[in-house]
PDB file of N, CA and C in Angstrom:
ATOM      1  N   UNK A   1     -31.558 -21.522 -11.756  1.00  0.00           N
ATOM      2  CA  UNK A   1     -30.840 -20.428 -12.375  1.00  0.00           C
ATOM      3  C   UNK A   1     -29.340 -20.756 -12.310  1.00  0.00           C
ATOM      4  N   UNK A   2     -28.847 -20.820 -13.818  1.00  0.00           N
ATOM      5  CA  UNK A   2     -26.939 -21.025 -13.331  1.00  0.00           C
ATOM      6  C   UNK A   2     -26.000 -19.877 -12.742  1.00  0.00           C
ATOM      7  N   UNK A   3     -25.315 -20.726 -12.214  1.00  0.00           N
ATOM      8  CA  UNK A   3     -24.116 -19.379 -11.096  1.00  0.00           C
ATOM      9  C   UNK A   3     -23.690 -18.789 -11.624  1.00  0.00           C
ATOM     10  N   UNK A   4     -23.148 -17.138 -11.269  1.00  0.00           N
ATOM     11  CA  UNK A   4     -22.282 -16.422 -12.097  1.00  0.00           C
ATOM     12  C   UNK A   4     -21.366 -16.103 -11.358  1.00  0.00           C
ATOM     13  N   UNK A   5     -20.803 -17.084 -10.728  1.00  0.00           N
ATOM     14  CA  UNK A   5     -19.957 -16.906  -9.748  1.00  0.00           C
ATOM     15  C   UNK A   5     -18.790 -17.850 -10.874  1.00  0.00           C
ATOM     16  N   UNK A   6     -17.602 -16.379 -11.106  1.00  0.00           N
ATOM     17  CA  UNK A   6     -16.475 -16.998 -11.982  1.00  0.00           C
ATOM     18  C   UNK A   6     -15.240 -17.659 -10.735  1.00  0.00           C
ATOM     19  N   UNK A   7     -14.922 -18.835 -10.840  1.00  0.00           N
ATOM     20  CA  UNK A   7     -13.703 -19.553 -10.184  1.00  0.00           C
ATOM     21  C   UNK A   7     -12.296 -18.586 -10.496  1.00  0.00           C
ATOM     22  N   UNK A   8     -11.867 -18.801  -9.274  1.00  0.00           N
ATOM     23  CA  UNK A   8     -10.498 -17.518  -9.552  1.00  0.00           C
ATOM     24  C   UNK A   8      -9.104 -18.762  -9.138  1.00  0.00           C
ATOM     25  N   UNK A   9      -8.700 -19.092 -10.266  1.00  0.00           N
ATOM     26  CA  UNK A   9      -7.693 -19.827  -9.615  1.00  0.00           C
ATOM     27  C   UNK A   9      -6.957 -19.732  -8.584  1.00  0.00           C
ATOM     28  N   UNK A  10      -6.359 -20.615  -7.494  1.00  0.00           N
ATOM     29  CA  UNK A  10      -5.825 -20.102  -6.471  1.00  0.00           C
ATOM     30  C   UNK A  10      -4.210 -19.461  -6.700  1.00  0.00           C
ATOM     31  N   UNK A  11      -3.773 -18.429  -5.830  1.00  0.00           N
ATOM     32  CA  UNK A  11      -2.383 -17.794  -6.472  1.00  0.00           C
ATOM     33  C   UNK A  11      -1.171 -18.721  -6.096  1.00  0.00           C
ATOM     34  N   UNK A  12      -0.252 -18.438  -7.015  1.00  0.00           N
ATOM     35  CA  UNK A  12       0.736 -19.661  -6.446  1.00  0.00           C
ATOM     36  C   UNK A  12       2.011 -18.719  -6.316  1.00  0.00           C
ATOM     37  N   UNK A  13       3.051 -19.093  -5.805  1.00  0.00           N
ATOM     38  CA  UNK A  13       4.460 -18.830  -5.366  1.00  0.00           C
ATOM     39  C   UNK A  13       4.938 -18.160  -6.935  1.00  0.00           C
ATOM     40  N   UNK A  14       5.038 -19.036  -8.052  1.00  0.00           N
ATOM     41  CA  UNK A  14       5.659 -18.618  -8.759  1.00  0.00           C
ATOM     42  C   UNK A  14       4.527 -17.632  -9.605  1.00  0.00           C
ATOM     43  N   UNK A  15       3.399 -17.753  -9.143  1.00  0.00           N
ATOM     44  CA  UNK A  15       2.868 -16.183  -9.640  1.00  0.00           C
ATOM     45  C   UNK A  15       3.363 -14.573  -9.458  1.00  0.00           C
ATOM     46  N   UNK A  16       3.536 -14.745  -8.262  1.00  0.00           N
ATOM     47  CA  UNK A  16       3.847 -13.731  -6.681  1.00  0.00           C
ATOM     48  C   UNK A  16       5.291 -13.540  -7.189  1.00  0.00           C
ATOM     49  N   UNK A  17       6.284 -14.536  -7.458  1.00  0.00           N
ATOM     50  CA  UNK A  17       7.519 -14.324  -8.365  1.00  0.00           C
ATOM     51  C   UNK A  17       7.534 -13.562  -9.656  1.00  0.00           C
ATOM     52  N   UNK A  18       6.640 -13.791 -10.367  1.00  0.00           N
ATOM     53  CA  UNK A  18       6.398 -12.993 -11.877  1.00  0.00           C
ATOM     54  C   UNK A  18       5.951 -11.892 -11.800  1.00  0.00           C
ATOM     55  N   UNK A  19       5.004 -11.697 -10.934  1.00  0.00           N
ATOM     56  CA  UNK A  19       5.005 -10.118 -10.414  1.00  0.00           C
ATOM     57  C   UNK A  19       5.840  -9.156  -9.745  1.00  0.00           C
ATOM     58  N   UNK A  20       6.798  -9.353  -9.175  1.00  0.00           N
ATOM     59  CA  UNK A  20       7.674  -9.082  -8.125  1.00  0.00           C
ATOM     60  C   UNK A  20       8.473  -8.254  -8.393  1.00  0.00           C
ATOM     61  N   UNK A  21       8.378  -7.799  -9.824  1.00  0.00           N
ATOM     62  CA  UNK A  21       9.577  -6.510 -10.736  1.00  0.00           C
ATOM     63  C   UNK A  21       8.498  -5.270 -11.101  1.00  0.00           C
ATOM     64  N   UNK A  22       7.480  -6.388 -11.490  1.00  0.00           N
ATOM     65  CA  UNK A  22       6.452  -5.218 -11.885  1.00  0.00           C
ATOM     66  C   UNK A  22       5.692  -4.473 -10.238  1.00  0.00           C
ATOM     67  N   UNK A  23       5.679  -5.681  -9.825  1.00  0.00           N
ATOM     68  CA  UNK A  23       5.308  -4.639  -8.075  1.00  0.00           C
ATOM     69  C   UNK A  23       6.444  -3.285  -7.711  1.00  0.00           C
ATOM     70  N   UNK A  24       7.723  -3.982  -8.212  1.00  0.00           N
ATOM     71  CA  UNK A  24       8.594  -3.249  -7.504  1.00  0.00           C
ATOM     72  C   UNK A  24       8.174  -1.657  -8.366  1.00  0.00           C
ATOM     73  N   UNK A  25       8.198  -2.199  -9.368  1.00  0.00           N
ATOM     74  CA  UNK A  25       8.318  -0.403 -10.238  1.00  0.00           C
ATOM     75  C   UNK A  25       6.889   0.000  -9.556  1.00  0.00           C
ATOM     76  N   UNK A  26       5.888  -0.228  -9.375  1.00  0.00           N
ATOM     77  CA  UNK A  26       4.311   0.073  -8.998  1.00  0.00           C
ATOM     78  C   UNK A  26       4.879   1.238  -7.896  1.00  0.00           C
ATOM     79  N   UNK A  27       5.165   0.477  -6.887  1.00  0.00           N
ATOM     80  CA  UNK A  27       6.168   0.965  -5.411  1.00  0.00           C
ATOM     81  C   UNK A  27       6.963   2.467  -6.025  1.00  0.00           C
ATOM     82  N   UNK A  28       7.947   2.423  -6.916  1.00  0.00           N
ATOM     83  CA  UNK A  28       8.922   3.096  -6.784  1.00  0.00           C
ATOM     84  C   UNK A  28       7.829   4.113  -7.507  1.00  0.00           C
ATOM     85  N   UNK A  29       7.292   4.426  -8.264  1.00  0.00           N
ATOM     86  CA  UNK A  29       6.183   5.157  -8.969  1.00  0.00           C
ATOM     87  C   UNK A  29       5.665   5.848  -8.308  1.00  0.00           C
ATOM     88  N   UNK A  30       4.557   4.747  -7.155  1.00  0.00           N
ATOM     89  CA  UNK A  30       3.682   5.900  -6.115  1.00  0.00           C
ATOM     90  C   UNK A  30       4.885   6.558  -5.256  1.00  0.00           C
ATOM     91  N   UNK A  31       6.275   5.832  -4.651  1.00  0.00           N
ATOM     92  CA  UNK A  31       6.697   7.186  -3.953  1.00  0.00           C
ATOM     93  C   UNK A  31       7.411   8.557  -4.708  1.00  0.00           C
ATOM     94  N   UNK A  32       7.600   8.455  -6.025  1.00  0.00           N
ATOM     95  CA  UNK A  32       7.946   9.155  -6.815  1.00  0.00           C
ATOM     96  C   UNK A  32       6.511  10.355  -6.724  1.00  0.00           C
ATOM     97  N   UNK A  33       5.459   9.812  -6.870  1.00  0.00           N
ATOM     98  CA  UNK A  33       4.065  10.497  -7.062  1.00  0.00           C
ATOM     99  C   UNK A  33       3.730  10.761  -5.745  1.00  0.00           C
ATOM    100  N   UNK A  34       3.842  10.707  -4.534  1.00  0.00           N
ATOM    101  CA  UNK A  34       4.139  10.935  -3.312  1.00  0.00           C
ATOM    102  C   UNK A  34       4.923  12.072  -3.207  1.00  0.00           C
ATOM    103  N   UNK A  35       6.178  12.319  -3.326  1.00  0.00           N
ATOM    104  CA  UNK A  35       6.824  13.029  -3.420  1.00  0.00           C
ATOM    105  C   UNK A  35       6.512  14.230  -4.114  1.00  0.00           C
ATOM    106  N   UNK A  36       6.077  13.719  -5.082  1.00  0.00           N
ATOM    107  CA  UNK A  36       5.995  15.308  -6.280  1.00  0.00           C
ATOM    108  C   UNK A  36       4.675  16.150  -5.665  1.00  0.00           C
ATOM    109  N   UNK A  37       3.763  15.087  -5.343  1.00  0.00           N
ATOM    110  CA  UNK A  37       2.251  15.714  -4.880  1.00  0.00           C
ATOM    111  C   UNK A  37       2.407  15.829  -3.173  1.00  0.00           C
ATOM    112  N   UNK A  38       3.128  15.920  -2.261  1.00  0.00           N
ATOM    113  CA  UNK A  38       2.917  15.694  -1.041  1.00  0.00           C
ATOM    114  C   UNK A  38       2.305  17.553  -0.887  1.00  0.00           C
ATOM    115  N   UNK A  39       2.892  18.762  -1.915  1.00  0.00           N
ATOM    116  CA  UNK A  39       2.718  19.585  -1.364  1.00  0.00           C
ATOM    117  C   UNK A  39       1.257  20.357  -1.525  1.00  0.00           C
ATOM    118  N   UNK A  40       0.557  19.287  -2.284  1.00  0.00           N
ATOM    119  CA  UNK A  40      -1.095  19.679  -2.584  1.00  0.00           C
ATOM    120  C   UNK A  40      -1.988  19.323  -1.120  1.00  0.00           C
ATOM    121  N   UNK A  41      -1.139  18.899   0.144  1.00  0.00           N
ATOM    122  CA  UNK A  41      -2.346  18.888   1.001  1.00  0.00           C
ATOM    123  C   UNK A  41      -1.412  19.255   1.816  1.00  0.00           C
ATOM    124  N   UNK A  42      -2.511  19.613   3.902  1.00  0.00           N
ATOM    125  CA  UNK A  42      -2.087  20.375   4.714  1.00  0.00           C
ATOM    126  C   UNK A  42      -1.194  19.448   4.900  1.00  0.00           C
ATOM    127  N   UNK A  43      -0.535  19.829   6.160  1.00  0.00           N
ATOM    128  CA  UNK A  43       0.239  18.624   6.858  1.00  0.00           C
ATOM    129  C   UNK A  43      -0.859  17.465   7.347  1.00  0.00           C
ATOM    130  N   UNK A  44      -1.567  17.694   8.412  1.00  0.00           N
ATOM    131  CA  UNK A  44      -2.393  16.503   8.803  1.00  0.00           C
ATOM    132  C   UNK A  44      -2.785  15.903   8.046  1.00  0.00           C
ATOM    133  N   UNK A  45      -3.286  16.095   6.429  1.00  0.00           N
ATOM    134  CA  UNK A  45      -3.630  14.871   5.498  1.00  0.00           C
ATOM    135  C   UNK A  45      -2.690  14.511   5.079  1.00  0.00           C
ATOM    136  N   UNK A  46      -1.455  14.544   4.732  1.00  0.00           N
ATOM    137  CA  UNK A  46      -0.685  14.157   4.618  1.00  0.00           C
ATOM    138  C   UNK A  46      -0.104  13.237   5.310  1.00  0.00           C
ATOM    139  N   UNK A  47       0.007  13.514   7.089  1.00  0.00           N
ATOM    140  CA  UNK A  47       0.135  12.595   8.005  1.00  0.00           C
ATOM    141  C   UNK A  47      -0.264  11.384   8.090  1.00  0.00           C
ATOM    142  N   UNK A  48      -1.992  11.708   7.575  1.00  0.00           N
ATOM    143  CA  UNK A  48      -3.050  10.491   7.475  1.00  0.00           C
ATOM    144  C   UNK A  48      -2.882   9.603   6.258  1.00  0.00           C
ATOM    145  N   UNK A  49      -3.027  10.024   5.252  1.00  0.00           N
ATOM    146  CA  UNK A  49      -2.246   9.466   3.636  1.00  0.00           C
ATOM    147  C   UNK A  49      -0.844   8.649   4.403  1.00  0.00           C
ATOM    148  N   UNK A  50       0.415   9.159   4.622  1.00  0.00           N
ATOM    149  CA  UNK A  50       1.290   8.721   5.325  1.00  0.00           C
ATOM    150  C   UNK A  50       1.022   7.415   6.096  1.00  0.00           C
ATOM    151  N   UNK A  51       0.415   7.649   6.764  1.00  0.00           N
ATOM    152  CA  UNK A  51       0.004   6.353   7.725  1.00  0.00           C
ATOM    153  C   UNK A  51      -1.183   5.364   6.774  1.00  0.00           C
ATOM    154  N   UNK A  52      -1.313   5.364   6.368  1.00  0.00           N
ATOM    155  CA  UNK A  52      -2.262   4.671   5.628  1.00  0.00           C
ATOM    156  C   UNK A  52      -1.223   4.176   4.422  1.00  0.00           C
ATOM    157  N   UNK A  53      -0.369   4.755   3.800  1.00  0.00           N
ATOM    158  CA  UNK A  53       0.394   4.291   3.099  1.00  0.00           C
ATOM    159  C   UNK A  53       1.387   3.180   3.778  1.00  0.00           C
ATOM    160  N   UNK A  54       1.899   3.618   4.538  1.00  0.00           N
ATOM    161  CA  UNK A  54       2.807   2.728   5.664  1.00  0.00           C
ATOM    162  C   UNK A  54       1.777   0.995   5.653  1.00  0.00           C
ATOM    163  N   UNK A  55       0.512   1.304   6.080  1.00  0.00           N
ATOM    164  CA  UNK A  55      -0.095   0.191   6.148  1.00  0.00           C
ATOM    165  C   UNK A  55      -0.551  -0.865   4.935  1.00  0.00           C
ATOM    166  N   UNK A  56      -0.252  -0.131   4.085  1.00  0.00           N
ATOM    167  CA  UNK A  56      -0.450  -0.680   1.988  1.00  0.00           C
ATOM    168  C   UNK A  56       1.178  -1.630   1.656  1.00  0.00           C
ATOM    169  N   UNK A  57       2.106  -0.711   2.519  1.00  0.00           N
ATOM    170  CA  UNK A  57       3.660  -1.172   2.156  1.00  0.00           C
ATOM    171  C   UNK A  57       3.925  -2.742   3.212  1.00  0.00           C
ATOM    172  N   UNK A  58       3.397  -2.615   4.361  1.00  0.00           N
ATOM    173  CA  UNK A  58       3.287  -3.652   4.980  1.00  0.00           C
ATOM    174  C   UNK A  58       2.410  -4.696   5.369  1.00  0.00           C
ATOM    175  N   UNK A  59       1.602  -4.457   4.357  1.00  0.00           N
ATOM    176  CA  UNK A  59       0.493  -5.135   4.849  1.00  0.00           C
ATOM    177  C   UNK A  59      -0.251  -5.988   5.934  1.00  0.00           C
ATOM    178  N   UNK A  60      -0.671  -4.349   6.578  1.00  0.00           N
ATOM    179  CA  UNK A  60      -1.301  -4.350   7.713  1.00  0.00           C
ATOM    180  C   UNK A  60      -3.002  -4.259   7.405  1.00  0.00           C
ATOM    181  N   UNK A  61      -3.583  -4.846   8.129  1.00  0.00           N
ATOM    182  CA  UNK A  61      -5.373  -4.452   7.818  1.00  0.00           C
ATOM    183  C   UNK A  61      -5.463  -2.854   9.095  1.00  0.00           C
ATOM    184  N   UNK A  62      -6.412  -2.535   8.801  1.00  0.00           N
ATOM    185  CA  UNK A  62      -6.700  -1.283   9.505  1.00  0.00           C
ATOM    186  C   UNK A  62      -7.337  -1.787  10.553  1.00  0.00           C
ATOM    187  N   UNK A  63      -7.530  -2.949  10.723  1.00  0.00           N
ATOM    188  CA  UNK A  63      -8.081  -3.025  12.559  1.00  0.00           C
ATOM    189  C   UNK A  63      -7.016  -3.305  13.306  1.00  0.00           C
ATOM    190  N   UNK A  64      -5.920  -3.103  12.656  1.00  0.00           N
ATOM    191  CA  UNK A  64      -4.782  -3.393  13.625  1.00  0.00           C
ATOM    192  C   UNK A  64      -3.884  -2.579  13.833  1.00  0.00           C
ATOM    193  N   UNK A  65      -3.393  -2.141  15.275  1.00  0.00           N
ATOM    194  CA  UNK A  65      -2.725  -0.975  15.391  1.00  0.00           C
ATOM    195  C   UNK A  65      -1.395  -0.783  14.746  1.00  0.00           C
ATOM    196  N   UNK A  66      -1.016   0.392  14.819  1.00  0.00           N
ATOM    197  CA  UNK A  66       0.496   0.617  14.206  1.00  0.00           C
ATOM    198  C   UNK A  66       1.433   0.320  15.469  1.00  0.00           C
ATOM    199  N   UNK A  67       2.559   0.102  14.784  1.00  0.00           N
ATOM    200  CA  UNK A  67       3.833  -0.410  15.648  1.00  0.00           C
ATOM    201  C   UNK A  67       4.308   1.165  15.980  1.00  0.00           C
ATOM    202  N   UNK A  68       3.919   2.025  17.188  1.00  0.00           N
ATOM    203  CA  UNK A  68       4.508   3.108  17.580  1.00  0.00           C
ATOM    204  C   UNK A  68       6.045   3.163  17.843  1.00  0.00           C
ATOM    205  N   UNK A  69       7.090   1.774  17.787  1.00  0.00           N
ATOM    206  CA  UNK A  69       8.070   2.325  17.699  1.00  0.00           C
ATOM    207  C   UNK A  69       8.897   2.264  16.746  1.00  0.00           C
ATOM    208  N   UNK A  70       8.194   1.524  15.343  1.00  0.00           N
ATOM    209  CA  UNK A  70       8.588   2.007  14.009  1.00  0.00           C
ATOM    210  C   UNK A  70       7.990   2.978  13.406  1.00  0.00           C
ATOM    211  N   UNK A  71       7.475   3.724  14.355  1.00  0.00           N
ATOM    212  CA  UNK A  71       6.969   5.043  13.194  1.00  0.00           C
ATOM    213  C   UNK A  71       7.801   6.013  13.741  1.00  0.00           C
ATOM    214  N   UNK A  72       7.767   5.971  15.419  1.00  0.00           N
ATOM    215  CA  UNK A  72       8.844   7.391  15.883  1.00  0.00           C
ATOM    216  C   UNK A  72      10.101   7.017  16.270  1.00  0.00           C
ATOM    217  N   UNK A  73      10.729   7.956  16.606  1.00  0.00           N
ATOM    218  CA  UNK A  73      12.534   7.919  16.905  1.00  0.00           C
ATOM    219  C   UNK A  73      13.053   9.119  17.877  1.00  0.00           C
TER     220      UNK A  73
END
């Protein structure tokens, strides 16, 4: 039976460069949409959204803890 497994070229530097304007607006968008919608949930989902967002901006995986002294002050 033939594979249907499609080859994904590997990403390169100057890909990650060509994207890098269009990421930026992506970014400035969701916190724009962040902002406008923060007041459709309680606080604690919000908190949680919050922290989970934090981990999308820095790309962190979720088995790994947060840096407690960049989140408080």
């Amino acid at each position: 039976m033939p594979s249907t497994h499609i080859a994904m070229p590997p990403s390169s530097p100057s890909l990650l460069d060509e994207l890098a304007p269009t990421l930026a607006v992506v970014r400035t968008n969701c916190h724009i949409s962040d902002a406008r919608h923060a007041t459709d949930y309680t606080l604690c989902i919000y908190l949680l959204k919050m922290r989970e967002y934090y981990r999308w901006e820095n790309d962190m995986p979720f088995s790994s803890s947060l840096p407690h002294e960049d989140l408080t002050d």
